[in-house]
PDB file of C-alpha atoms in Angstrom:
ATOM      1  CA  MET W   1       0.000   0.000   0.000  1.00 69.00           C
ATOM      2  CA  PRO W   2       1.510   3.328  -1.012  1.00 86.00           C
ATOM      3  CA  ILE W   3       1.660   6.049   1.613  1.00 93.00           C
ATOM      4  CA  SER W   4       1.211   9.710   0.791  1.00 97.00           C
ATOM      5  CA  LEU W   5       3.706  12.420   1.672  1.00 97.00           C
ATOM      6  CA  TYR W   6       1.037  13.898   3.931  1.00 98.00           C
ATOM      7  CA  ASP W   7       0.598  10.610   5.818  1.00 97.00           C
ATOM      8  CA  ALA W   8       4.361  10.137   6.110  1.00 97.00           C
ATOM      9  CA  PHE W   9       4.926  13.588   7.596  1.00 98.00           C
ATOM     10  CA  VAL W  10       1.948  15.415   9.077  1.00 98.00           C
ATOM     11  CA  PRO W  11       0.146  13.024  11.490  1.00 97.00           C
ATOM     12  CA  THR W  12       3.250  11.780  13.299  1.00 96.00           C
ATOM     13  CA  THR W  13       4.726  15.264  13.416  1.00 98.00           C
ATOM     14  CA  ARG W  14       1.531  16.545  15.043  1.00 98.00           C
ATOM     15  CA  GLN W  15       1.570  13.579  17.447  1.00 97.00           C
ATOM     16  CA  VAL W  16       5.069  14.394  18.668  1.00 97.00           C
ATOM     17  CA  LEU W  17       4.382  18.145  18.693  1.00 97.00           C
ATOM     18  CA  GLY W  18       1.542  17.364  21.095  1.00 97.00           C
ATOM     19  CA  SER W  19       3.809  15.249  23.252  1.00 97.00           C
ATOM     20  CA  VAL W  20       6.458  17.977  23.403  1.00 98.00           C
ATOM     21  CA  GLN W  21       3.749  20.452  24.416  1.00 98.00           C
ATOM     22  CA  ALA W  22       2.770  18.047  27.220  1.00 97.00           C
ATOM     23  CA  LEU W  23       6.447  17.728  28.227  1.00 98.00           C
ATOM     24  CA  LEU W  24       6.519  21.494  28.680  1.00 97.00           C
ATOM     25  CA  ASP W  25       3.413  21.319  30.875  1.00 97.00           C
ATOM     26  CA  LYS W  26       5.083  18.687  33.049  1.00 97.00           C
ATOM     27  CA  ALA W  27       8.317  20.680  33.185  1.00 98.00           C
ATOM     28  CA  GLU W  28       6.434  23.803  34.196  1.00 97.00           C
ATOM     29  CA  GLY W  29       4.667  21.915  36.986  1.00 97.00           C
ATOM     30  CA  TRP W  30       7.938  20.339  38.101  1.00 98.00           C
ATOM     31  CA  CYS W  31       9.644  23.746  38.223  1.00 97.00           C
ATOM     32  CA  ALA W  32       6.813  25.196  40.323  1.00 97.00           C
ATOM     33  CA  ALA W  33       6.837  22.226  42.708  1.00 98.00           C
ATOM     34  CA  ASN W  34      10.625  22.250  43.095  1.00 97.00           C
ATOM     35  CA  GLY W  35      11.364  25.970  43.124  1.00 97.00           C
ATOM     36  CA  VAL W  36      13.320  25.833  39.873  1.00 97.00           C
ATOM     37  CA  ALA W  37      13.343  28.910  37.628  1.00 95.00           C
ATOM     38  CA  GLU W  38      12.086  28.465  34.057  1.00 94.00           C
ATOM     39  CA  THR W  39      15.323  30.015  32.842  1.00 95.00           C
ATOM     40  CA  GLU W  40      17.250  27.110  34.369  1.00 96.00           C
ATOM     41  CA  ILE W  41      15.361  24.703  32.102  1.00 97.00           C
ATOM     42  CA  ALA W  42      15.446  27.049  29.083  1.00 96.00           C
ATOM     43  CA  SER W  43      19.236  27.279  29.295  1.00 96.00           C
ATOM     44  CA  ALA W  44      19.883  23.625  30.195  1.00 97.00           C
ATOM     45  CA  SER W  45      21.745  21.217  27.937  1.00 96.00           C
ATOM     46  CA  LEU W  46      23.205  17.737  28.220  1.00 95.00           C
ATOM     47  CA  HIS W  47      26.736  18.899  27.415  1.00 96.00           C
ATOM     48  CA  GLU W  48      28.527  22.235  27.354  1.00 94.00           C
ATOM     49  CA  SER W  49      28.888  22.009  23.559  1.00 95.00           C
ATOM     50  CA  MET W  50      25.153  21.419  23.070  1.00 95.00           C
ATOM     51  CA  LEU W  51      22.631  24.139  22.301  1.00 95.00           C
ATOM     52  CA  PRO W  52      20.130  24.722  25.137  1.00 97.00           C
ATOM     53  CA  PHE W  53      16.645  23.386  25.747  1.00 97.00           C
ATOM     54  CA  SER W  54      15.052  26.525  24.284  1.00 97.00           C
ATOM     55  CA  PHE W  55      16.901  25.866  21.001  1.00 96.00           C
ATOM     56  CA  GLN W  56      15.636  22.278  20.984  1.00 97.00           C
ATOM     57  CA  ILE W  57      12.055  23.550  21.310  1.00 98.00           C
ATOM     58  CA  LYS W  58      12.592  26.183  18.618  1.00 96.00           C
ATOM     59  CA  SER W  59      13.989  23.474  16.338  1.00 96.00           C
ATOM     60  CA  VAL W  60      11.023  21.170  16.952  1.00 97.00           C
ATOM     61  CA  ALA W  61       8.792  23.979  15.688  1.00 97.00           C
ATOM     62  CA  ARG W  62      11.110  24.878  12.791  1.00 96.00           C
ATOM     63  CA  HIS W  63      11.362  21.289  11.553  1.00 97.00           C
ATOM     64  CA  SER W  64       7.596  20.733  11.726  1.00 97.00           C
ATOM     65  CA  PHE W  65       5.436  23.476  10.226  1.00 97.00           C
ATOM     66  CA  GLY W  66       8.527  25.550   9.536  1.00 96.00           C
ATOM     67  CA  ALA W  67       9.689  22.822   7.158  1.00 97.00           C
ATOM     68  CA  VAL W  68       6.397  23.002   5.263  1.00 98.00           C
ATOM     69  CA  GLU W  69       6.753  26.771   5.057  1.00 97.00           C
ATOM     70  CA  GLY W  70      10.282  26.236   3.734  1.00 97.00           C
ATOM     71  CA  VAL W  71       8.988  23.938   1.008  1.00 98.00           C
ATOM     72  CA  ARG W  72       6.360  26.521   0.088  1.00 98.00           C
ATOM     73  CA  ALA W  73       9.074  29.171  -0.200  1.00 97.00           C
ATOM     74  CA  GLY W  74      11.603  26.894  -1.907  1.00 97.00           C
ATOM     75  CA  SER W  75      14.216  27.486   0.786  1.00 96.00           C
ATOM     76  CA  PHE W  76      14.646  26.638   4.472  1.00 95.00           C
ATOM     77  CA  ASP W  77      16.913  28.230   7.055  1.00 88.00           C
ATOM     78  CA  GLY W  78      16.801  26.217  10.259  1.00 68.00           C
ATOM     79  CA  MET W  79      18.403  28.926  12.360  1.00 73.00           C
ATOM     80  CA  SER W  80      16.042  31.875  11.855  1.00 76.00           C
ATOM     81  CA  GLY W  81      13.843  33.133  14.645  1.00 76.00           C
ATOM     82  CA  ALA W  82      14.536  33.891  18.274  1.00 80.00           C
ATOM     83  CA  MET W  83      14.816  31.257  20.980  1.00 82.00           C
ATOM     84  CA  PRO W  84      11.984  31.606  23.492  1.00 88.00           C
ATOM     85  CA  GLY W  85      13.208  32.234  27.024  1.00 87.00           C
ATOM     86  CA  ASP W  86      10.273  30.938  29.032  1.00 93.00           C
ATOM     87  CA  PHE W  87       7.615  28.231  28.989  1.00 96.00           C
ATOM     88  CA  ALA W  88       4.928  30.597  27.684  1.00 96.00           C
ATOM     89  CA  GLY W  89       7.074  31.485  24.676  1.00 96.00           C
ATOM     90  CA  MET W  90       7.983  27.848  24.031  1.00 97.00           C
ATOM     91  CA  LYS W  91       4.344  26.761  24.279  1.00 97.00           C
ATOM     92  CA  ALA W  92       3.269  29.541  21.916  1.00 97.00           C
ATOM     93  CA  LEU W  93       5.893  28.495  19.372  1.00 96.00           C
ATOM     94  CA  LEU W  94       4.765  24.852  19.462  1.00 97.00           C
ATOM     95  CA  ALA W  95       1.071  25.785  19.349  1.00 98.00           C
ATOM     96  CA  LYS W  96       1.693  27.976  16.297  1.00 97.00           C
ATOM     97  CA  ALA W  97       3.497  25.089  14.589  1.00 97.00           C
ATOM     98  CA  ASP W  98       0.684  22.657  15.369  1.00 98.00           C
ATOM     99  CA  ASP W  99      -1.972  25.146  14.265  1.00 98.00           C
ATOM    100  CA  GLY W 100      -0.066  25.632  11.010  1.00 98.00           C
ATOM    101  CA  LEU W 101       0.211  21.889  10.370  1.00 98.00           C
ATOM    102  CA  ALA W 102      -3.527  21.556  10.972  1.00 98.00           C
ATOM    103  CA  THR W 103      -4.099  23.758   7.905  1.00 98.00           C
ATOM    104  CA  VAL W 104      -1.928  21.651   5.577  1.00 98.00           C
ATOM    105  CA  THR W 105      -3.983  19.425   3.288  1.00 98.00           C
ATOM    106  CA  PRO W 106      -3.071  16.105   1.710  1.00 98.00           C
ATOM    107  CA  GLN W 107      -3.517  17.745  -1.696  1.00 98.00           C
ATOM    108  CA  GLU W 108      -1.028  20.485  -0.898  1.00 98.00           C
ATOM    109  CA  MET W 109       1.531  17.983   0.391  1.00 98.00           C
ATOM    110  CA  GLU W 110       1.179  15.863  -2.744  1.00 97.00           C
ATOM    111  CA  SER W 111       1.660  18.985  -4.885  1.00 98.00           C
ATOM    112  CA  PHE W 112       5.103  19.401  -3.288  1.00 98.00           C
ATOM    113  CA  ILE W 113       6.442  16.132  -4.726  1.00 97.00           C
ATOM    114  CA  GLY W 114       9.309  16.791  -7.131  1.00 97.00           C
ATOM    115  CA  LYS W 115       9.477  20.496  -6.271  1.00 98.00           C
ATOM    116  CA  ASP W 116      13.005  21.872  -5.939  1.00 98.00           C
ATOM    117  CA  MET W 117      13.972  23.422  -2.634  1.00 96.00           C
ATOM    118  CA  GLN W 118      17.100  24.027  -0.612  1.00 96.00           C
ATOM    119  CA  PHE W 119      18.444  24.132   2.893  1.00 94.00           C
ATOM    120  CA  ALA W 120      20.323  27.420   3.014  1.00 92.00           C
ATOM    121  CA  LEU W 121      22.940  28.674   5.420  1.00 86.00           C
ATOM    122  CA  PRO W 122      25.179  31.674   4.702  1.00 85.00           C
ATOM    123  CA  ASN W 123      28.091  29.513   3.513  1.00 90.00           C
ATOM    124  CA  MET W 124      26.256  26.401   2.331  1.00 90.00           C
ATOM    125  CA  LYS W 125      23.237  25.408   0.280  1.00 94.00           C
ATOM    126  CA  LEU W 126      21.956  21.839   0.057  1.00 95.00           C
ATOM    127  CA  PRO W 127      19.596  21.074  -2.849  1.00 97.00           C
ATOM    128  CA  PHE W 128      16.630  18.749  -2.282  1.00 98.00           C
ATOM    129  CA  THR W 129      13.343  17.742  -3.746  1.00 98.00           C
ATOM    130  CA  ALA W 130      10.566  18.741  -1.362  1.00 98.00           C
ATOM    131  CA  GLU W 131       9.790  15.169  -0.350  1.00 98.00           C
ATOM    132  CA  ASN W 132      13.442  14.326   0.291  1.00 98.00           C
ATOM    133  CA  PHE W 133      13.902  17.502   2.297  1.00 98.00           C
ATOM    134  CA  LEU W 134      10.877  16.712   4.478  1.00 98.00           C
ATOM    135  CA  LEU W 135      11.608  13.002   4.952  1.00 98.00           C
ATOM    136  CA  SER W 136      15.421  12.834   4.968  1.00 98.00           C
ATOM    137  CA  PHE W 137      16.321  16.166   6.547  1.00 97.00           C
ATOM    138  CA  SER W 138      13.547  17.864   8.497  1.00 97.00           C
ATOM    139  CA  GLN W 139      11.844  14.778   9.894  1.00 98.00           C
ATOM    140  CA  PRO W 140      15.066  13.310  11.360  1.00 98.00           C
ATOM    141  CA  ASN W 141      15.974  16.754  12.729  1.00 97.00           C
ATOM    142  CA  PHE W 142      12.491  17.085  14.227  1.00 98.00           C
ATOM    143  CA  PHE W 143      12.852  13.785  16.082  1.00 98.00           C
ATOM    144  CA  PHE W 144      16.426  14.586  17.127  1.00 98.00           C
ATOM    145  CA  HIS W 145      15.414  17.879  18.744  1.00 98.00           C
ATOM    146  CA  ALA W 146      12.256  16.433  20.333  1.00 98.00           C
ATOM    147  CA  THR W 147      14.369  13.634  21.818  1.00 98.00           C
ATOM    148  CA  ALA W 148      17.030  16.093  22.997  1.00 98.00           C
ATOM    149  CA  ALA W 149      14.356  18.207  24.724  1.00 98.00           C
ATOM    150  CA  TYR W 150      12.970  15.090  26.427  1.00 98.00           C
ATOM    151  CA  ALA W 151      16.466  13.987  27.500  1.00 98.00           C
ATOM    152  CA  ILE W 152      17.307  17.406  28.948  1.00 98.00           C
ATOM    153  CA  LEU W 153      14.138  17.367  31.046  1.00 98.00           C
ATOM    154  CA  ARG W 154      14.886  13.827  32.246  1.00 97.00           C
ATOM    155  CA  ALA W 155      18.431  14.820  33.143  1.00 97.00           C
ATOM    156  CA  LYS W 156      17.109  17.772  35.158  1.00 96.00           C
ATOM    157  CA  GLY W 157      14.863  15.406  37.127  1.00 96.00           C
ATOM    158  CA  VAL W 158      11.454  15.982  35.547  1.00 96.00           C
ATOM    159  CA  GLY W 159       9.441  12.779  35.994  1.00 95.00           C
ATOM    160  CA  LEU W 160       8.964  11.616  32.415  1.00 94.00           C
ATOM    161  CA  GLY W 161       8.770   8.236  30.742  1.00 90.00           C
ATOM    162  CA  LYS W 162       8.686   6.810  27.232  1.00 92.00           C
ATOM    163  CA  ARG W 163       4.909   7.143  27.087  1.00 93.00           C
ATOM    164  CA  ASP W 164       5.258  10.894  27.645  1.00 90.00           C
ATOM    165  CA  PHE W 165       7.459  11.139  24.552  1.00 91.00           C
ATOM    166  CA  MET W 166       5.183   9.051  22.345  1.00 90.00           C
ATOM    167  CA  GLY W 167       2.117  11.253  22.760  1.00 88.00           C
ATOM    168  CA  GLN W 168      -1.376  10.365  21.591  1.00 90.00           C
ATOM    169  CA  LEU W 169      -1.198   7.086  19.685  1.00 88.00           C
ATOM    170  CA  ARG W 170      -3.428   6.607  16.646  1.00 87.00           C
ATOM    171  CA  LEU W 171      -5.006   3.324  17.704  1.00 89.00           C
ATOM    172  CA  LYS W 172      -7.374   1.201  15.674  1.00 91.00           C
ATOM    173  CA  LEU W 173     -10.566   1.276  17.699  1.00 86.00           C
TER     174      LEU W 173
END
C-alpha cells in the first residue's frame, strides 16, 4: 500500500508536537513544585557544547510546520527566529506550529512532490526535492530535537517516561 507524503509527515509530526507540548506542561509543573526557575530549564543542555533546551524547542517547531513553510518558499533556514526564554514562549511556538500543520492538506503535500527546494545557510546550500527535504532532513531533525528536549528534562529530574514522549497514539478502535 503506497503512503502519501502527507501521511508520512503530518500526522506523526503533530503527534510528537503534542507530546512535546505536554512535556513542557510537566516541566512547568515540576519547576513550580521544586522551586526551579524556568530560565534554568530554558538554558539547560546535556553537554557544554550542546545548544540549550530553548533551542531544541525552537527546532522542533522549525522542523515541523517551519519545514512546510520552507517547502512553500523553496528554501529553508533552520536557524532563523529567536529562541523563546520561558515556557509561555515555548508553548506559543509549538502551538503555532501545530496550528499551522492543521491547515496543511493532503492535496497540498502531494503537490510538493518533485518540487526543488534548498536548505540554506550563509556559507552552504543543500539542494533537495521537497519530499526528500521533508523526509530525509527535516523529519530526522524534528525527532532529534524532540528527543534532545525530552532527555534534557529527564536529566534535570522531571518525571517523564517513554509514554510521555510518544504522545497520543493513533489506535485502531
